[in-house]
Coordinates of C-alpha atoms in Angstrom, one line a residue:
X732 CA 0.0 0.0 0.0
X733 CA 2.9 2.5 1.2
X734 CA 4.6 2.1 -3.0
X735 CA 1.1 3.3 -4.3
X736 CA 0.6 6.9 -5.6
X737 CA -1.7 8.8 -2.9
X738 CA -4.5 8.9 -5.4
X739 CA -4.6 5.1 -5.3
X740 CA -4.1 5.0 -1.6
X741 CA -7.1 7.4 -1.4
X742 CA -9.3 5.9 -3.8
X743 CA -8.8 2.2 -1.8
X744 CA -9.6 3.9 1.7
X745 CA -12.7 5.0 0.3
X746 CA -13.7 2.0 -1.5
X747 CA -13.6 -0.2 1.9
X748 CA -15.6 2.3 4.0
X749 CA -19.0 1.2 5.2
X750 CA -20.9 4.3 3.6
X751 CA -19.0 4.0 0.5
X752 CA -22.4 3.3 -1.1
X753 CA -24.1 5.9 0.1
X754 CA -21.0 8.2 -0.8
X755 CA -21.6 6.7 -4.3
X756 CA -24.6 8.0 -4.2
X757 CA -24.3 11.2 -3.7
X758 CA -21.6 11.4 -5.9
X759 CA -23.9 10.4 -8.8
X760 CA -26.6 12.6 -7.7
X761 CA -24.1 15.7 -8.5
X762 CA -23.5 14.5 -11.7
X763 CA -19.6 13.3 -10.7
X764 CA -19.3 17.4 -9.6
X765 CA -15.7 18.1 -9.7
X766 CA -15.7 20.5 -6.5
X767 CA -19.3 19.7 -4.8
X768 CA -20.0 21.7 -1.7
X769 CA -20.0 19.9 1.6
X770 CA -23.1 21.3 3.9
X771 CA -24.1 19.9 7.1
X772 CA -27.7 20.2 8.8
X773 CA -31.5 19.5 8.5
X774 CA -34.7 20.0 6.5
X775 CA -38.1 19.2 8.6
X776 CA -41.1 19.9 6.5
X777 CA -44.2 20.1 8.5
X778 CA -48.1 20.2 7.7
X779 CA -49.1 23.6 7.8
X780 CA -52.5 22.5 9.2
X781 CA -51.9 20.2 12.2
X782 CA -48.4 20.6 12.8
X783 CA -47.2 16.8 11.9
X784 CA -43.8 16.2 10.5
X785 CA -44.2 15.2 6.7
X786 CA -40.4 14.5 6.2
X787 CA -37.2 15.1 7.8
X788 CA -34.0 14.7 6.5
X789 CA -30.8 15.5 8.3
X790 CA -26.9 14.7 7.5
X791 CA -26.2 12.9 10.6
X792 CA -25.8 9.9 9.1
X793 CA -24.4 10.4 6.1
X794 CA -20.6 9.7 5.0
X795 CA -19.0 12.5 6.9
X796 CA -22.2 14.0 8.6
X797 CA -22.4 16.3 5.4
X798 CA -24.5 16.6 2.0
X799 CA -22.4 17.3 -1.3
X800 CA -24.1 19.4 -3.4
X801 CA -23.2 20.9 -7.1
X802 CA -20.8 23.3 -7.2
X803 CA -22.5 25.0 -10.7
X804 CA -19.6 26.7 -12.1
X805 CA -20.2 27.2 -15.8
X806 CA -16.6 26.6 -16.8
X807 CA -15.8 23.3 -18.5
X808 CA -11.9 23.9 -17.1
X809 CA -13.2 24.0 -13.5
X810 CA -16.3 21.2 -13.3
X811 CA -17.1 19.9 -16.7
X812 CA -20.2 17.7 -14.9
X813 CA -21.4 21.4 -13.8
X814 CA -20.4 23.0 -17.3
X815 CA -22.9 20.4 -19.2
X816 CA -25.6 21.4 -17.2
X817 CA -25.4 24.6 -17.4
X818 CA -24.9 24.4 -20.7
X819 CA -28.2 22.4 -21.2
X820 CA -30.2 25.1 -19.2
X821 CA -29.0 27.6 -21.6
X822 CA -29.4 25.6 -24.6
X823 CA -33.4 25.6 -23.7
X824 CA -33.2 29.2 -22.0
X825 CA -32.1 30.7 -25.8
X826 CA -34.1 28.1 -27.8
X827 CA -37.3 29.0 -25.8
X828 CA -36.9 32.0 -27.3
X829 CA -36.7 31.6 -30.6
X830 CA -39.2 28.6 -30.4
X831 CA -41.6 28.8 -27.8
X832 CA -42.3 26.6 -24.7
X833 CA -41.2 26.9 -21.2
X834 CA -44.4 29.4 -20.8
X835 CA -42.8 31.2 -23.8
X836 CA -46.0 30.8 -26.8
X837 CA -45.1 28.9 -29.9
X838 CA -45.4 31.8 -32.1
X839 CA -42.5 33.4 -31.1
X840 CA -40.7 31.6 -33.9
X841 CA -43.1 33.9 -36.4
X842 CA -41.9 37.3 -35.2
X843 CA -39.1 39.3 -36.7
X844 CA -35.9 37.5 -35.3
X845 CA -32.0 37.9 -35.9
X846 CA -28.8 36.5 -34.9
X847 CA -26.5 39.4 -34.1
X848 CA -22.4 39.4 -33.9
X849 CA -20.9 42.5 -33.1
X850 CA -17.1 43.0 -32.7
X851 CA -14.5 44.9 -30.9
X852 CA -12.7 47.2 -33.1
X853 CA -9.2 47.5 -34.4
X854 CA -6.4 48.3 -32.0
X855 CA -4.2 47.4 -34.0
X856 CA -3.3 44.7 -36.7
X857 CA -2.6 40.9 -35.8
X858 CA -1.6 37.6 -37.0
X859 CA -4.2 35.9 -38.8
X860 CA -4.9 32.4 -40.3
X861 CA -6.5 31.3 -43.1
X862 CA -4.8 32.4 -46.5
X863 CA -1.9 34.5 -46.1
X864 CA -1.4 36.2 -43.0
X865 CA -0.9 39.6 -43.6
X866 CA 0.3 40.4 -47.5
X867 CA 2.2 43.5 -48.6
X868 CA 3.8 43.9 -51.9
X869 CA 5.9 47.1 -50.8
X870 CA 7.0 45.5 -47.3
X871 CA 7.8 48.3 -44.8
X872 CA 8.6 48.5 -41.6
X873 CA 6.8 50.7 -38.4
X874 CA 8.1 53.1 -36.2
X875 CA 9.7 50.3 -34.4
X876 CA 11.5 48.4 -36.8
X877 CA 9.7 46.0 -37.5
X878 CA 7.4 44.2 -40.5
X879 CA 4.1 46.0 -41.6
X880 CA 2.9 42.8 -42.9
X881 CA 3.1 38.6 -42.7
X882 CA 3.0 36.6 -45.9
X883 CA 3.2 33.1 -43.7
X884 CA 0.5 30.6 -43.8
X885 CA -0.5 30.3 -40.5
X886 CA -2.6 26.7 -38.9
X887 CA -5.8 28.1 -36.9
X888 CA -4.1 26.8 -34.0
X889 CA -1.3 28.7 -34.2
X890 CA -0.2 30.2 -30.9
X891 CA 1.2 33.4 -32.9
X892 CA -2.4 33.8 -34.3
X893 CA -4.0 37.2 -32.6
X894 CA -0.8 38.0 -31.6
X895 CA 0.1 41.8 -32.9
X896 CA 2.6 42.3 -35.4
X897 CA 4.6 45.1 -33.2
X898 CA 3.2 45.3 -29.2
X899 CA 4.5 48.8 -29.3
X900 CA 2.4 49.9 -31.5
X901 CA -1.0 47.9 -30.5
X902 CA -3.4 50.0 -28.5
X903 CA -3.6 48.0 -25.2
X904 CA -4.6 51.0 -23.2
X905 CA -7.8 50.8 -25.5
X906 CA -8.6 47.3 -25.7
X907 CA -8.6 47.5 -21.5
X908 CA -11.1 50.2 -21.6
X909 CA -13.3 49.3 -24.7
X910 CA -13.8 46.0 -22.9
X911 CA -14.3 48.0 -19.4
X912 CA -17.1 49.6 -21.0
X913 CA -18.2 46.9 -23.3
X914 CA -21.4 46.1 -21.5
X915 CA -22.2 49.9 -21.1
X916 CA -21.8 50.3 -25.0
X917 CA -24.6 47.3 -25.5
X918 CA -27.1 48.9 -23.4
X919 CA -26.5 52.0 -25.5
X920 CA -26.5 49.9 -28.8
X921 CA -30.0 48.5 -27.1
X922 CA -31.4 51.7 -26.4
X923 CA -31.0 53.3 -29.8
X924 CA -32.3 50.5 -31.9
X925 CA -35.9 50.9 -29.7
X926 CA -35.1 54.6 -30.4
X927 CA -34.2 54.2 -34.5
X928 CA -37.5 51.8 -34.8
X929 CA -39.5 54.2 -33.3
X930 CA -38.5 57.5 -35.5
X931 CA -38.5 55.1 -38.2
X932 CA -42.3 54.6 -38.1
X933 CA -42.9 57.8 -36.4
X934 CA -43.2 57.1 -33.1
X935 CA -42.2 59.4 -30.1
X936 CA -39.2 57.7 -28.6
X937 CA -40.5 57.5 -25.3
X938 CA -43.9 55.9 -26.3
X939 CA -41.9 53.1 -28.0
X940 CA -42.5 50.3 -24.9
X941 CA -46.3 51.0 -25.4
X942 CA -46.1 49.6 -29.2
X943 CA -43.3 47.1 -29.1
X944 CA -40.4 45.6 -26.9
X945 CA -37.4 44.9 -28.0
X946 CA -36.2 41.6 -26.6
X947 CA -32.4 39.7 -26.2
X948 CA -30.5 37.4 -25.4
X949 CA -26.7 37.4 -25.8
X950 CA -23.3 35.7 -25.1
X951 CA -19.8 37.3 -25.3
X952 CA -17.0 35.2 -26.8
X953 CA -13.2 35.8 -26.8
X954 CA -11.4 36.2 -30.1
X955 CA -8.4 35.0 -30.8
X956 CA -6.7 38.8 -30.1
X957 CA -8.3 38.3 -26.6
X958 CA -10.6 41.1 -27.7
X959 CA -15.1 40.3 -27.0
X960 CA -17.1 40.0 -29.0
X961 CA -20.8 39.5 -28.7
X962 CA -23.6 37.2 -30.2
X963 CA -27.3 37.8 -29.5
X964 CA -30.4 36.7 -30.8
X965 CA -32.8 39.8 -30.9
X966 CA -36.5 39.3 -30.9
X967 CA -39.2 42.2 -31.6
X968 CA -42.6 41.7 -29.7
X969 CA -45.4 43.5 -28.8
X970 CA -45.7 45.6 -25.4
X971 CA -46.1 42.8 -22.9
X972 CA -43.4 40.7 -24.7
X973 CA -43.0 37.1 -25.0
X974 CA -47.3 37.0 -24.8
X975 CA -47.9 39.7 -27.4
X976 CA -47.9 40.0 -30.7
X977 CA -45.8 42.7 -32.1
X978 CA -47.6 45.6 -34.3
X979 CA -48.2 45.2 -38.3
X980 CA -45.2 47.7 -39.2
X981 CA -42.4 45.4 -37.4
X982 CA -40.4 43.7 -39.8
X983 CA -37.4 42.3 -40.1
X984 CA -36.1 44.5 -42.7
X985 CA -37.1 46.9 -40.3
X986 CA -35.2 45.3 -37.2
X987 CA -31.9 44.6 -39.1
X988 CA -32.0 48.1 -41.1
X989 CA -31.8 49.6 -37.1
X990 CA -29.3 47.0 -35.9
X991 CA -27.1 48.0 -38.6
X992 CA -27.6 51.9 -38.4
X993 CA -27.2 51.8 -34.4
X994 CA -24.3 49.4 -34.1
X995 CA -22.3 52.0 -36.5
X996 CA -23.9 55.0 -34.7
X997 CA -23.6 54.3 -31.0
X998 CA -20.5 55.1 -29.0
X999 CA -19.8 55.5 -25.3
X1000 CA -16.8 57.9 -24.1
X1001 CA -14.2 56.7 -21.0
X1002 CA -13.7 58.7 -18.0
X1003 CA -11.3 61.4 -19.3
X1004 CA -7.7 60.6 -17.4
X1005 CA -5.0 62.7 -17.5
X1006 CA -2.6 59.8 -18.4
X1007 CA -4.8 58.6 -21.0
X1008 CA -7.0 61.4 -22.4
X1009 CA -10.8 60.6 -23.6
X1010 CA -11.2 57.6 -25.3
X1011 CA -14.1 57.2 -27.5
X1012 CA -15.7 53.4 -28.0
X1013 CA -17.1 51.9 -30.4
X1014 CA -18.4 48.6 -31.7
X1015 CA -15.8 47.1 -34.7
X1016 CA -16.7 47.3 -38.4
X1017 CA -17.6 43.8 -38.7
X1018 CA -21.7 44.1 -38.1
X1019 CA -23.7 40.8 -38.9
X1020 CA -27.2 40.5 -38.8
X1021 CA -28.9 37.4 -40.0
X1022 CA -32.5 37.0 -39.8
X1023 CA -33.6 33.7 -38.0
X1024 CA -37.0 32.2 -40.6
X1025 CA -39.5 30.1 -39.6
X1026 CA -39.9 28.6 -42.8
X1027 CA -36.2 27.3 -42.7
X1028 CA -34.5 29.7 -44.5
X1029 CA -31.6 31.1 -42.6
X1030 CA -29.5 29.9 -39.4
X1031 CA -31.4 27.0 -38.2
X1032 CA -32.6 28.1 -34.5
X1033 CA -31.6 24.5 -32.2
X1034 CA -28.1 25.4 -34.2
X1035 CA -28.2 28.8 -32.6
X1036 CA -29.1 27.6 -29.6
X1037 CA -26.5 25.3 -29.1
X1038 CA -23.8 27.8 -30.4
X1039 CA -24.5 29.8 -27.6
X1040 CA -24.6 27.2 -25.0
X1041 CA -21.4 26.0 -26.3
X1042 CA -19.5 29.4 -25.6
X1043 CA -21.0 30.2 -22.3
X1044 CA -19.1 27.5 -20.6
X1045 CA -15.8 28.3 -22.0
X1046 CA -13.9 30.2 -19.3
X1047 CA -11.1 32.5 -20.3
X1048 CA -8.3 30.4 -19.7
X1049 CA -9.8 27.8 -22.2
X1050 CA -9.8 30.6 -24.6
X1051 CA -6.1 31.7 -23.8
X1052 CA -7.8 35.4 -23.4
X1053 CA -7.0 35.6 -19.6
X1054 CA -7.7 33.3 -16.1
X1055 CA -10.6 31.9 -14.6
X1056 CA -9.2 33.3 -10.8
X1057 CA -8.5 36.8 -10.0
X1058 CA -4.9 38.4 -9.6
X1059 CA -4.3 39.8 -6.1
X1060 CA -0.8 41.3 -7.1
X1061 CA 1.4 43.0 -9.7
X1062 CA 3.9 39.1 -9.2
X1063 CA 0.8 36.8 -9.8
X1064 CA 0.3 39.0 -13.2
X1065 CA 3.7 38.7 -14.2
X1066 CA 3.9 34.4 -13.7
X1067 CA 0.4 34.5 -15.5
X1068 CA 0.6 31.3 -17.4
X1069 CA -0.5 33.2 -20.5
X1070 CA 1.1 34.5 -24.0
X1071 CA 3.2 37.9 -23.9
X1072 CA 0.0 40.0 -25.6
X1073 CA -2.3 38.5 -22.8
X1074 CA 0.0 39.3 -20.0
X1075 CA 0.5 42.9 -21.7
X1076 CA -3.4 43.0 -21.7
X1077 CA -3.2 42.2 -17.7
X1078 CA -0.6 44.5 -17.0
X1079 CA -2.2 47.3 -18.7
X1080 CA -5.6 46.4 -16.9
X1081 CA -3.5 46.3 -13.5
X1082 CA -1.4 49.8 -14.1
X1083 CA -4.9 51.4 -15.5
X1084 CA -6.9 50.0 -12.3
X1085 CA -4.4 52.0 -9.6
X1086 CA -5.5 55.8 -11.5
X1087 CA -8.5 57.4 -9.1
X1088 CA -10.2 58.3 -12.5
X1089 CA -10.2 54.7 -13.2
X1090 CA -11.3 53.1 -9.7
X1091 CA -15.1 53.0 -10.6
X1092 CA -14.4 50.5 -13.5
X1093 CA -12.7 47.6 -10.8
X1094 CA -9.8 47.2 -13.2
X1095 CA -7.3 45.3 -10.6
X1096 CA -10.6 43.0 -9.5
X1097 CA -11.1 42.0 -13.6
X1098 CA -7.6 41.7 -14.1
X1099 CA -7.4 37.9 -15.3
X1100 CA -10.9 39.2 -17.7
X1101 CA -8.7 41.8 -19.1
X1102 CA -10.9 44.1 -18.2
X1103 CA -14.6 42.9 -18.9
X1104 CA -16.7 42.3 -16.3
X1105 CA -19.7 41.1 -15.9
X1106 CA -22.1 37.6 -16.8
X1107 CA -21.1 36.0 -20.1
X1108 CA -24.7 35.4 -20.9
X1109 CA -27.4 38.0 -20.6
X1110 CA -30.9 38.6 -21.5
X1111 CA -33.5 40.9 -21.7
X1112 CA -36.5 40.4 -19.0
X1113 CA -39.1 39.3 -21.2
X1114 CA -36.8 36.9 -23.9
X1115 CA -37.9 33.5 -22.1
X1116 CA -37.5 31.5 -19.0
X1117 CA -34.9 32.0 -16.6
X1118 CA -32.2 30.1 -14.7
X1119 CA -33.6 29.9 -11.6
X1120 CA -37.5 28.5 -13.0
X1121 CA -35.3 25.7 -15.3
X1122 CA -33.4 24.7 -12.1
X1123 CA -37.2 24.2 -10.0
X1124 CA -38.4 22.5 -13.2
X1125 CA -36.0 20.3 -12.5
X1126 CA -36.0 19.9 -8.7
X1127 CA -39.9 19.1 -9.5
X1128 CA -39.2 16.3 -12.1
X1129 CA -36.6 14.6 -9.1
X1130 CA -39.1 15.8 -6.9
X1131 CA -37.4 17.6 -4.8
X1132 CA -39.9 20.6 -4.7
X1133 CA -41.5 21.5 -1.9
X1134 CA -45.6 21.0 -1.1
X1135 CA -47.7 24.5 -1.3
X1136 CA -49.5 23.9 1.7
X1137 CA -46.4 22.3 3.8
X1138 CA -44.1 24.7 6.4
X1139 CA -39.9 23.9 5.9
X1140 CA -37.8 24.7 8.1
X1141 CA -34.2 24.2 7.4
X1142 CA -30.6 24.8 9.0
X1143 CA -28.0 24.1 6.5
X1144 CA -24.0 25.9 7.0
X1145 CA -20.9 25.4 4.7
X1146 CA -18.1 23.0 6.2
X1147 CA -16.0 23.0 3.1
X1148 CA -15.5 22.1 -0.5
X1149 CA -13.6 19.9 -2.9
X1150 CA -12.6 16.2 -3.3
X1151 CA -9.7 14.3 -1.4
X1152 CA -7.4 12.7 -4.3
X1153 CA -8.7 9.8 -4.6
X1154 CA -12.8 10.8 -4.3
X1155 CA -11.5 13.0 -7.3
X1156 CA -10.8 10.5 -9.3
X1157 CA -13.8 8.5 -8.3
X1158 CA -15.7 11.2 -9.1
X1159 CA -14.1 12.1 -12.7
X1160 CA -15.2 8.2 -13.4
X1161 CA -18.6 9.3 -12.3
X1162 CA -19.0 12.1 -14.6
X1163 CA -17.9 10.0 -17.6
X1164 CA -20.3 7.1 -17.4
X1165 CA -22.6 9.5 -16.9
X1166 CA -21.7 11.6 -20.0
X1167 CA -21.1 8.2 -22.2
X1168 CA -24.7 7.0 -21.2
X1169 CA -26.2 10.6 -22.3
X1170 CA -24.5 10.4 -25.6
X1171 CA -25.3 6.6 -26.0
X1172 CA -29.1 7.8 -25.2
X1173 CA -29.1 10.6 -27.6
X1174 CA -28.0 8.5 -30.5
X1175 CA -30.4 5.8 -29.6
X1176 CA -32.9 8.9 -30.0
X1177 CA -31.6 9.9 -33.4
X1178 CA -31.4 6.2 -34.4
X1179 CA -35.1 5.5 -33.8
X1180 CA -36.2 9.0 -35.7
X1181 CA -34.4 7.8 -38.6
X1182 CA -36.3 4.9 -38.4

């Protein structure tokens, strides 16, 4: 036993431990979670007429005298058991809004509908793949000495792909604040397309939200340059969303004509800094607008779906555009596992975050985001379901919900986290079968309807 690796050592303790089956089991019930919560306490649910204990459930005699429970980090790098399902909610959070269901009506998937990408601008050019890089018959050289242009063929996978041709020259103080105030430049993008339909059918701006609402959902992706940009599907219904039908003049000629015109139009200006100046933001020059048909023809919406629920559980570390952990110090930025134009990005972000004028935008604290802040996924009140209802749909089909007339009283605290080694690997086992059984059920599925 001594000449085994601790991981083995670990994994046999476990294994001949009496409540090894009932750890079993609540490793399975977290999906094989790769850092499950450890709580300890009760639940007593009572009849809220006569007082008698329905059910009680406590942890004091389970493995431990504590419950694990999902972590639910969206990051495939960090729980990939966790990642799927989050990934699943989303999958039906977007496609109930372009389809229907989940108490979203069916003819959603009738009303003006597009799939947006907007981009980050230009701060400066970059290696690139597919076809040659960056071509130039007369050469040249920048300020700096060095090469204007790349005529290499570079694989997509390049690591010098995104990287910039001369770091001197690259505008990193830009990209740092353009993706500081990326999410403020959306709302603004949002706001003027409910502004450009309404003058475009002469409506007063401000009675727009009594004809029509203007309804989203979008997910930011990192480029390769380590720069956002954004995908959303955008949805036009009438004044009580989801429920209402939107009025006879919206189109979606009409929707993508104000998409187009607002994403060129709208800018939002930094916080002027004597170090920096006043930088003025603004979405790149790379604007696509697709409309989503019913009838088939045009980006297929379970595709569009899933796209999105694909890039919401990359983290940035997957992406190589940054860390999934904060940076606490200037040292832990410098011995950032990450290429030199990343760790330029970070060290930008960190220098820009210690400036007063600067202090609002939590540089330092979004360090390892270079910058951006804020969820990956967002959406618009009335778009479709939400997290949280999917999550009790799901408690309910377990049943684990709790019974409208019934009292609960519970008294749960956090004793820690994580997996020993060898309950890791267990648990990595755990997530596999059950990811292996998923995929052998879906092409069972897929089989049959070909059938």
């Amino acid at each position: 036993m001594r000449q085994l690796p601790e991981t083995d050592r670990d994994a046999i303790r476990l294994a001949q431990d009496p409540q090894f089956s009932r750890w079993l089991e609540q490793i399975t019930a977290t999906g094989g979670c790769a850092h499950p919560v450890h709580l300890s306490g009760y639940t007593t649910t009572l009849d809220g007429a006569t007082g008698e204990i329905l059910h009680h459930y406590d942890t004091s005699n389970e493995p431990g005298e504590r419950l694990l429970v999902r972590c639910r980090n969206r990051r495939a790098t960090i729980c990939p058991a966790c990642s799927r399902l989050h990934a699943g909610d989303t999958y039906h959070l977007v496609r109930a809004g372009l389809l229907g269901g989940r108490s979203v009506p069916a003819a959603v998937r009738y009303r003006p509908r597009l799939f947006v990408t907007l981009t980050a601008p230009s701060f400066g050019p970059v290696h690139r793949a597919g076809g040659q890089c960056r071509p130039r018959r007369d050469g040249g050289t920048c300020e700096h000495g060095r090469p204007l242009g790349c005529g290499t063929l570079h694989a997509s996978d390049a690591p010098i792909v995104g990287q910039p041709l001369c770091s001197d020259c690259y505008d990193y103080t830009g990209h740092v604040l353009w993706h500081a105030y990326a999410s403020k430049l959306w709302d603004r993008f949002v706001i003027d397309v409910r502004r450009r339909l309404a003058s475009s059918v002469g409506l007063v701006q401000s009675h727009f939200a009594d004809h029509a609402r203007l309804s989203f959902a979008r997910v930011a992706e990192y480029q390769k340059r380590a720069a956002v940009h954004v995908h959303a599907v955008v949805r036009l219904d009438g004044p009580a969303g989801s429920a209402d039908e939107p009025p006879a003049w919206a189109t979606v000629r009409l929707l993508t004509d104000a998409v187009r015109k607002s994403a060129r139009r709208v800018l939002v200006c930094s916080s002027y800094s004597p170090a920096v100046g006043e930088q003025a933001l603004r979405w790149g020059d790379q604007i696509d607008a697709r409309p989503l048909h019913s009838d088939g023809d045009g980006p297929d919406d379970d595709a569009v779906a899933a796209y999105v629920a694909k890039y919401v559980t990359k983290g940035a570390s997957e992406t190589g555009a940054g860390l999934d952990h904060p940076l606490t110090t200037w040292a832990e930025v410098r011995s950032a596992p990450v290429s030199a134009h990343v760790r330029m990005l970070m060290g930008t972000c960190w220098r820009l975050g210690g400036l007063p004028e600067y202090e609002p935008l939590r540089l330092r604290a979004w360090t390892h985001t270079l910058g951006y802040r804020g969820h990956i996924l967002t959406k618009s009140r009335a778009y479709s379901t939400t997290y949280a209802a999917l999550r009790a749909e799901r408690a309910h089909h377990v049943g684990h919900s709790d019974t409208p007339e019934a009292i609960t009283e519970r008294n749960w605290r956090y004793v820690g986290s994580g997996h020993t080694p060898g309950a890791a690997l267990i648990a990595a086992g755990v997530a596999e079968d059950l990811a292996s059984n998923r995929e052998a059920a879906r092409d069972a599925c897929k089989g049959g309807e070909r059938a």
